Coordinates of C-alpha atoms in Angstrom, one line a residue:
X1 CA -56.8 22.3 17.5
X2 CA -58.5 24.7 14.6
X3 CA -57.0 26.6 12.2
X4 CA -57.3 29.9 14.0
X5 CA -55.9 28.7 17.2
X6 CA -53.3 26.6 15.9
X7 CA -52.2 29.5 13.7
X8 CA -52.2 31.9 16.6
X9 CA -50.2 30.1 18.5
X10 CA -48.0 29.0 16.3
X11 CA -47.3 32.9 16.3
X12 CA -47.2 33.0 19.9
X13 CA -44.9 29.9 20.3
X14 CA -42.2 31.0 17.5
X15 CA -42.1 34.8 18.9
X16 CA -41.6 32.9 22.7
X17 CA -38.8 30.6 21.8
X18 CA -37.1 34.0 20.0
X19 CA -37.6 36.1 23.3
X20 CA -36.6 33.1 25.5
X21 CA -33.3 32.5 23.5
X22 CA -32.1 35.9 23.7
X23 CA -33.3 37.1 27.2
X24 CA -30.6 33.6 28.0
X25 CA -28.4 35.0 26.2
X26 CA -28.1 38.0 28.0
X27 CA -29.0 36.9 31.1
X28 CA -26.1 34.2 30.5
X29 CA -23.4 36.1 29.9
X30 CA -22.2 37.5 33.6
X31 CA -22.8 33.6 34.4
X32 CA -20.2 32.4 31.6
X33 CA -17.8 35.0 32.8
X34 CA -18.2 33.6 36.3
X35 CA -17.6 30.3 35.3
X36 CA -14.4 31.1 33.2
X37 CA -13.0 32.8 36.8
X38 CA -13.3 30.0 38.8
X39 CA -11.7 27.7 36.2
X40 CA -9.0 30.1 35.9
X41 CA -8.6 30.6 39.9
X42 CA -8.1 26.5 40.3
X43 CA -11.9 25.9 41.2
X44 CA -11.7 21.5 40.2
X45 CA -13.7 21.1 37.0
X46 CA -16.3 19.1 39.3
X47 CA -17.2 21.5 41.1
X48 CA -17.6 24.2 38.2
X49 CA -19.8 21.7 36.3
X50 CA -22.1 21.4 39.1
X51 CA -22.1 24.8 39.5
X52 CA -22.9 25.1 35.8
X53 CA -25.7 22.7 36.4
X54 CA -28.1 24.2 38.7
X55 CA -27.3 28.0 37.9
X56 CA -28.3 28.3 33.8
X57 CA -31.6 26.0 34.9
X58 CA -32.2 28.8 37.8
X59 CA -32.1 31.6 34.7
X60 CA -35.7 30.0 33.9
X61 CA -37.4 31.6 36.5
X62 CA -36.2 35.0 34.9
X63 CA -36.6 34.1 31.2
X64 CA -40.1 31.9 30.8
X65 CA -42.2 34.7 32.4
X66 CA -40.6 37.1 30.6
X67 CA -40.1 35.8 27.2
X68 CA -44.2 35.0 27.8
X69 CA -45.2 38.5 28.4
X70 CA -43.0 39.9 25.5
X71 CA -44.4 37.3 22.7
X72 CA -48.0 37.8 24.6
X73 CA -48.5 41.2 24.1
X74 CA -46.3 41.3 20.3
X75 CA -48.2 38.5 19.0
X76 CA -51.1 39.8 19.9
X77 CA -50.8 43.2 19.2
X78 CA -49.8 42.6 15.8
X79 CA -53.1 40.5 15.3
X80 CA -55.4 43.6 16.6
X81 CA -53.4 46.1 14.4
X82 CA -53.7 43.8 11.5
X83 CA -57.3 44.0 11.8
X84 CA -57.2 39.9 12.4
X85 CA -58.9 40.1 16.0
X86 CA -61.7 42.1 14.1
X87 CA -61.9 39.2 11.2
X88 CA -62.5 36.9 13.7
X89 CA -64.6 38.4 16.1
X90 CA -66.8 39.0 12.4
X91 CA -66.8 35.4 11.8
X92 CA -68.0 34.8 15.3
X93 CA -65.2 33.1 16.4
X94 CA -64.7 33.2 20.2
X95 CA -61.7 35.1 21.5
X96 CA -61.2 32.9 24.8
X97 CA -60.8 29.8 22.4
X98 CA -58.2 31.8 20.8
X99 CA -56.5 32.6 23.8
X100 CA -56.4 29.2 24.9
X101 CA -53.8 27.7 24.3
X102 CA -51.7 30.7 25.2
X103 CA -52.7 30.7 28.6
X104 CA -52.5 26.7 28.7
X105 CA -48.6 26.9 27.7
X106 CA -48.6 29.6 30.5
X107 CA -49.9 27.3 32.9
X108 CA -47.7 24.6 32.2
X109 CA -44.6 27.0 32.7
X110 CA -46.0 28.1 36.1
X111 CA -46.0 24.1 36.9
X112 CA -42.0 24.2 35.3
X113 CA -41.7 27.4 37.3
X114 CA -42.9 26.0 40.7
X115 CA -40.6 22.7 40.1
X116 CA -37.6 24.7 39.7
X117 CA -38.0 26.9 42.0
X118 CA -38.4 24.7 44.6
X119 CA -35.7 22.2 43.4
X120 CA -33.0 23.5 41.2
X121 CA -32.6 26.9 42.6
X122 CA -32.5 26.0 45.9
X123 CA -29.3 23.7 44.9
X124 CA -27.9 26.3 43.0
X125 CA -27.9 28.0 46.0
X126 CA -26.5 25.1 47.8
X127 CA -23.6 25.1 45.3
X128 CA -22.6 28.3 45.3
X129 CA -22.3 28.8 49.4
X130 CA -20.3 25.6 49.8
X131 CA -17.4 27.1 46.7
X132 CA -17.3 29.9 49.2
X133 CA -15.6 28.3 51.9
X134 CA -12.6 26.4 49.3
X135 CA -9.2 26.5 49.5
X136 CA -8.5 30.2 47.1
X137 CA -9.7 33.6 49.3
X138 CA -9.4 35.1 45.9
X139 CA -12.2 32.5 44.6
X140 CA -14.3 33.6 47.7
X141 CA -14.1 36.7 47.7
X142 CA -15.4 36.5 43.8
X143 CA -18.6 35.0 45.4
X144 CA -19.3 37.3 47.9
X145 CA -22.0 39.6 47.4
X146 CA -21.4 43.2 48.0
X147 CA -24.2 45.1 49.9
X148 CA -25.2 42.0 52.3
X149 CA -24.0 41.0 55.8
X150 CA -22.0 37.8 54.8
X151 CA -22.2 34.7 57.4
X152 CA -20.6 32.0 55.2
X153 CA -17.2 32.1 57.2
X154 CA -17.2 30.7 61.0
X155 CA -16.9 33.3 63.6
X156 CA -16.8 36.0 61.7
X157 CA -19.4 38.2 59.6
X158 CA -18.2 40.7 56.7
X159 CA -20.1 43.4 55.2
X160 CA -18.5 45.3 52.3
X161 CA -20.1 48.3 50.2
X162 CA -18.0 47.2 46.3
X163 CA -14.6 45.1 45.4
X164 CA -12.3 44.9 42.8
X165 CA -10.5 41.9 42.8
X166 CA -9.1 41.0 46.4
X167 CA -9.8 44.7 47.6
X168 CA -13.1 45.8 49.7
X169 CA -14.3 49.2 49.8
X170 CA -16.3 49.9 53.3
X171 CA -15.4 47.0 55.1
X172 CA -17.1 46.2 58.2
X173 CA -16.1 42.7 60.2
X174 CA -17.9 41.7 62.9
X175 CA -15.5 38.9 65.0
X176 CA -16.9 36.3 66.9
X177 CA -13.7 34.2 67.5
X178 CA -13.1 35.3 71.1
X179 CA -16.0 34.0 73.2
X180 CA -15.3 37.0 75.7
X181 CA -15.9 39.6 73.3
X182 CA -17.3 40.6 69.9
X183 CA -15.0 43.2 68.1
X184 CA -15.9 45.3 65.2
X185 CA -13.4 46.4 62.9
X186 CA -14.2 49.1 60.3
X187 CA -12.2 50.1 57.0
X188 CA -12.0 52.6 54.3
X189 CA -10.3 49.9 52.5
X190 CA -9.1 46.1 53.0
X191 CA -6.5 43.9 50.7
X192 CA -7.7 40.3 51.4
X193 CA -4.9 37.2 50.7
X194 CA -4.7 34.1 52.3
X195 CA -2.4 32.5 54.5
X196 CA -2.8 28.3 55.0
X197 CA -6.4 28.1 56.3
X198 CA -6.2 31.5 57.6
X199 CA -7.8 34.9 56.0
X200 CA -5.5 38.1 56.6
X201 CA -7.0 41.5 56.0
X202 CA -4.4 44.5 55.5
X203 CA -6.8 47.2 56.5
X204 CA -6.6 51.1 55.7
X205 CA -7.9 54.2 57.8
X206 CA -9.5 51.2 59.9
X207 CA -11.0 51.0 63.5
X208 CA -11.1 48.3 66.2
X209 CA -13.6 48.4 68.9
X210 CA -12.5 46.7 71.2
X211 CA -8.7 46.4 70.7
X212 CA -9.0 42.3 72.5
X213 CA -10.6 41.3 75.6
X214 CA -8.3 42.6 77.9
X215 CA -8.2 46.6 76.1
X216 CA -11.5 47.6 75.7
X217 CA -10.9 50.6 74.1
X218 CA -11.4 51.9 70.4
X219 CA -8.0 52.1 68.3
X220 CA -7.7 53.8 65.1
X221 CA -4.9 53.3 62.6
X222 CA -3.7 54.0 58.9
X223 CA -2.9 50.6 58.8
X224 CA -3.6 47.9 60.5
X225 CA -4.0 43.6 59.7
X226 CA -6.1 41.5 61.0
X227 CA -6.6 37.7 60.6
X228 CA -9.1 35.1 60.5
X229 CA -7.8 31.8 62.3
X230 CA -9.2 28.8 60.0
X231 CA -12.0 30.8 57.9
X232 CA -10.7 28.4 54.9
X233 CA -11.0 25.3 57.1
X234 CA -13.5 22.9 55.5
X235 CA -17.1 23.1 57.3
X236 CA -20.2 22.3 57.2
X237 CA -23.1 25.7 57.0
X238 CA -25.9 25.9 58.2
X239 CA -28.6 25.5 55.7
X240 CA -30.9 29.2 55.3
X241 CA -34.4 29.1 54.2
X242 CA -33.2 30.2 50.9
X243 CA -30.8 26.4 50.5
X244 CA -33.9 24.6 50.9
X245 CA -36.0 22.6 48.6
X246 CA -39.7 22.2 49.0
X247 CA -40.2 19.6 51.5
X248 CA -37.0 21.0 53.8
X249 CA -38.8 24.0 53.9
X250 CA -42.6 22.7 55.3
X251 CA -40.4 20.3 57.4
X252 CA -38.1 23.9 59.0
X253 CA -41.2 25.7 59.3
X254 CA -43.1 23.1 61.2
X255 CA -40.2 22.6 63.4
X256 CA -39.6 26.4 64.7
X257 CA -42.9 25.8 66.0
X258 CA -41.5 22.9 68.6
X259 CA -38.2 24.7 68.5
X260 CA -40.3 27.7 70.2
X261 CA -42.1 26.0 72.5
X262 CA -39.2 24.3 73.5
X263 CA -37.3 27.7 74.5
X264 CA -40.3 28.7 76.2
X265 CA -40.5 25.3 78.4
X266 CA -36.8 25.8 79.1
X267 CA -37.5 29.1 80.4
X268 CA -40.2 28.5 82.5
X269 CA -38.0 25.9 84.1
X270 CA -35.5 27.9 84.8
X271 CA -37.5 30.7 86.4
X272 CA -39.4 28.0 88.7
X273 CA -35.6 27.3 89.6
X274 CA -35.2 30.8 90.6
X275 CA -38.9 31.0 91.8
X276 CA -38.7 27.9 94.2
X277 CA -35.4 29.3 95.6
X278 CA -36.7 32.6 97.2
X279 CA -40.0 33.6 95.0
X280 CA -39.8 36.7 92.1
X281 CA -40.0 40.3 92.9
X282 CA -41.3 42.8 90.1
X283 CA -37.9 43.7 88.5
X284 CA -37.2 39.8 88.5
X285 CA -40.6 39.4 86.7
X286 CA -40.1 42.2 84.4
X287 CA -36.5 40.4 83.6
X288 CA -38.9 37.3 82.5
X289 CA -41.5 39.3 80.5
X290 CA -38.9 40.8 78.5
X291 CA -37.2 37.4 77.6
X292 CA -40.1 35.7 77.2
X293 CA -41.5 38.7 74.3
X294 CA -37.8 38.2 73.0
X295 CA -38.4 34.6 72.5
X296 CA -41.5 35.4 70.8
X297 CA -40.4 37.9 68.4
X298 CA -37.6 35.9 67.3
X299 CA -39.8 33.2 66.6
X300 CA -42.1 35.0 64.4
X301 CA -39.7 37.0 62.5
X302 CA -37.9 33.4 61.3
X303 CA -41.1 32.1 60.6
X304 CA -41.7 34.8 58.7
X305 CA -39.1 34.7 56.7
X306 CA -39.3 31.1 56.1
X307 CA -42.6 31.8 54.8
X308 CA -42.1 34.9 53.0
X309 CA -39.6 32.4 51.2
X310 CA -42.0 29.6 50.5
X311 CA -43.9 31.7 49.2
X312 CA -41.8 33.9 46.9
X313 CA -40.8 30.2 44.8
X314 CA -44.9 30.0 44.0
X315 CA -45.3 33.8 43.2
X316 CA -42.3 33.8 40.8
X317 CA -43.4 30.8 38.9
X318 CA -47.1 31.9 38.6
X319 CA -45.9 35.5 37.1
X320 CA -45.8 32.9 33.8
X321 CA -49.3 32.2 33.7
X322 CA -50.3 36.2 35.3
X323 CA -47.9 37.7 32.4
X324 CA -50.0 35.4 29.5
X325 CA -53.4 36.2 30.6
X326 CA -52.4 40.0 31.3
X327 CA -50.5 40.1 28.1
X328 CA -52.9 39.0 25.6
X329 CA -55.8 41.1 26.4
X330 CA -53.6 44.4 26.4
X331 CA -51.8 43.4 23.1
X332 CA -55.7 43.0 21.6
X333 CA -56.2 46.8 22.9
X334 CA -53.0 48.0 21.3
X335 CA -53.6 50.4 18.6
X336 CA -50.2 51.2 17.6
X337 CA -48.1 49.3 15.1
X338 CA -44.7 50.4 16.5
X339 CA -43.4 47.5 18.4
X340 CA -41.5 49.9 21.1
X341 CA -45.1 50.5 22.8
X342 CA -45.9 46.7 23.3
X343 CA -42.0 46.2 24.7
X344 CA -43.0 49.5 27.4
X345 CA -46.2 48.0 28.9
X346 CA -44.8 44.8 29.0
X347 CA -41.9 46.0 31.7
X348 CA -44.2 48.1 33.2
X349 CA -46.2 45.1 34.2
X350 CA -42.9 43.7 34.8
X351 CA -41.5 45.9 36.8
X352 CA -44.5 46.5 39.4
X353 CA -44.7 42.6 39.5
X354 CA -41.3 41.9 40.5
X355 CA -41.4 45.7 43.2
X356 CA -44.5 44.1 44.9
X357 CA -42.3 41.0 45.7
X358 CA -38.8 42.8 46.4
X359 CA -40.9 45.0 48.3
X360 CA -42.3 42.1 50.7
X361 CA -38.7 40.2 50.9
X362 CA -37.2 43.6 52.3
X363 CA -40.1 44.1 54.7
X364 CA -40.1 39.5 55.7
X365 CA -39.0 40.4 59.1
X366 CA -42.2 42.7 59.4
X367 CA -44.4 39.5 60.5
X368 CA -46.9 41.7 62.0
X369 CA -47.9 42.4 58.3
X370 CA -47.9 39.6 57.5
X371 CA -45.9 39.7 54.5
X372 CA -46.6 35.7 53.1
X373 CA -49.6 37.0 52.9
X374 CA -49.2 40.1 50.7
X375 CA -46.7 39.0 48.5
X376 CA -49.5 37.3 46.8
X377 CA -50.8 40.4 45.9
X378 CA -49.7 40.8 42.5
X379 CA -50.9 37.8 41.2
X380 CA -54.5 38.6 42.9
X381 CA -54.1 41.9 40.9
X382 CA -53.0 40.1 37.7
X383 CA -55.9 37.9 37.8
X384 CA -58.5 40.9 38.5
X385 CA -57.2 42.6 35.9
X386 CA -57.2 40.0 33.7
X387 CA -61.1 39.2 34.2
X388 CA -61.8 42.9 33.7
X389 CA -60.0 42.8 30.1
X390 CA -60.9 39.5 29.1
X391 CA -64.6 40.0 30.1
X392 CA -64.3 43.7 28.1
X393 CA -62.4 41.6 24.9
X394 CA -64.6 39.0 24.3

């Protein structure tokens, strides 16, 4: 390594490790809290240390791109005010050898990137659904999400709008426990304790539709409880795309495909039942074009989503290596010495990064897009704009 480069990114590396450290540290904090509540609601110590394990690792896929695109554009920024990058380019010094090594470390935190991803935070994910179904409601309740439609408890799905402690604002419960019927019970507000392995909800200003099986009209009351037989019972879930590491993942996506041709064997089967018993008149055969595109759509929305996830672990970790070789050529072009200007592009580029992606996880059951596909964009835009203002830099 020369002088130059090793003295640039020497630069580069000590401004990293200081906007990695405290992008952790705040990134940590909500996490440390977390952990202190479960200790302090009897989660065992076991568990909590393996919870500890996989989430601060899953924090990387947050901080390193980050931390890179804040030291890029700082470092580099300061060199072009300082008149260095002119020095240099006087003494005929090559910028892209400069840069190298930069966008080399950048590289090797997209390979970190794509490791985790695909390995630790799947298992944090892992972790953190199978503390859900222990022994303290309160401690579950703590790890539900507000804002989602939760499927973590058997026969039963809960959506809530906020909580504060063991109360739910919103509540919306969707109960699957009597095969005859599916009831929906809606309230303003619900006080959530546990009783043995059940889960009883004192509801207020709520509504059941239908009352049971055998009333199948709406009720309203001021007050009214309802309660989940054996949601606390130990179980085993149902692994989502999002619980899977690299090689689950391939393996689930491979297997829809047999999975749907599968259903659609079993249905032709059925219908050559039906078919051989008194042939199919048009409404019948309408009846089977309508399952049939059913089975189809279903099929390529989870597909979709499987690969919309796949893809999302690879776009996150190469937002490393996109952030380096954005962030050095825009630092060179800074002509300001406050250090406020270099912090506002960099979340700029941040932020339109990260809306492309959140953007194409919100719109994963959209298949006919085909949003594995355009999730990539970003990055494709990263890398054009990086050849543009390397190309202009040089």
């Amino acid at each position: 390594m020369k002088t130059i480069e090793k003295y640039v990114f020497k630069s580069f590396l000590s401004s990293f490790i200081l906007a990695f450290l405290v992008l952790s540290f705040v990134l940590t904090i909500g996490l440390m809290v977390q952990i202190v509540g479960y200790i302090l609601d009897g989660i065992s110590m076991s568990l909590v240390g393996e919870f500890a394990a996989v989430a601060f690792p899953e924090t990387i896929q947050w901080t390193v791109p980050w931390a890179i695109l804040v030291s890029s554009v700082l470092v580099f920024s300061r060199l072009s005010v300082d008149s260095e990058i002119a020095a240099m380019r006087a003494c005929g010094v090559n910028l892209l050898s400069v840069m190298k090594w930069p966008i080399l470390f950048g590289l090797v935190c997209t390979l970190l990137g794509a490791w985790v991803n695909n390995e630790v935070v799947p298992r944090g994910h892992e972790v953190r659904r199978s503390l859900k179904s222990k022994v303290s409601v309160g401690t579950g309740i703590d790890l539900l999400e507000p804002g989602v439609m939760i499927d973590d408890f058997p026969k039963v799905k809960l959506y809530f709008a906020s909580k504060e402690g063991n109360t739910l604002r919103d509540l919306l419960v969707m109960d699957y426990s009597d095969p005859r019927v599916v009831r929906t019970i809606r309230a303003a507000k619900a006080v959530v304790d546990s009783v043995g392995r059940d889960v009883r909800f004192d509801l207020y200003n709520a509504t059941v539709d239908p009352i049971d099986a055998d009333h199948p009209g709406m009720a309203r009351a001021l007050r009214y409880q309802h309660v989940l037989k054996d949601a606390l019972a130990d179980t085993s879930y149902r692994k989502k795309g999002k619980d899977m590491r690299f090689f689950e993942l391939l393996d689930k996506i491979r297997r829809s495909e047999d999975d749907y041709r599968r259903a659609v064997a079993k249905l032709d089967q059925e219908w050559a039942s039906v078919e051989a018993g008194g042939g199919l008149d048009e409404e019948a055969k309408e009846t089977r074009r309508k399952q049939e595109k059913a089975i189809k759509r279903d099929f390529k929305r989870n597909r979709s989503k499987l690969k919309v996830e796949l893809s999302k672990r690879f776009v996150f970790a190469a937002a490393s290596l996109c952030f380096v070789l954005i962030g050095v050529p825009l630092g060179i072009q800074s002509q300001r010495r406050e250090s406020w200007v270099g912090i506002a592009v960099s979340l700029a580029i941040m932020l339109g990064y990260y809306l492309v992606v959140m953007l194409m996880l919100n719109l994963q059951k959209s298949y006919a897009i085909h949003p594995e596909v355009l999730i990539w964009l970003p990055v494709f835009v990263c890398f054009g704009l990086a050849w543009r203002f390397i190309s202009k830099n040089r």
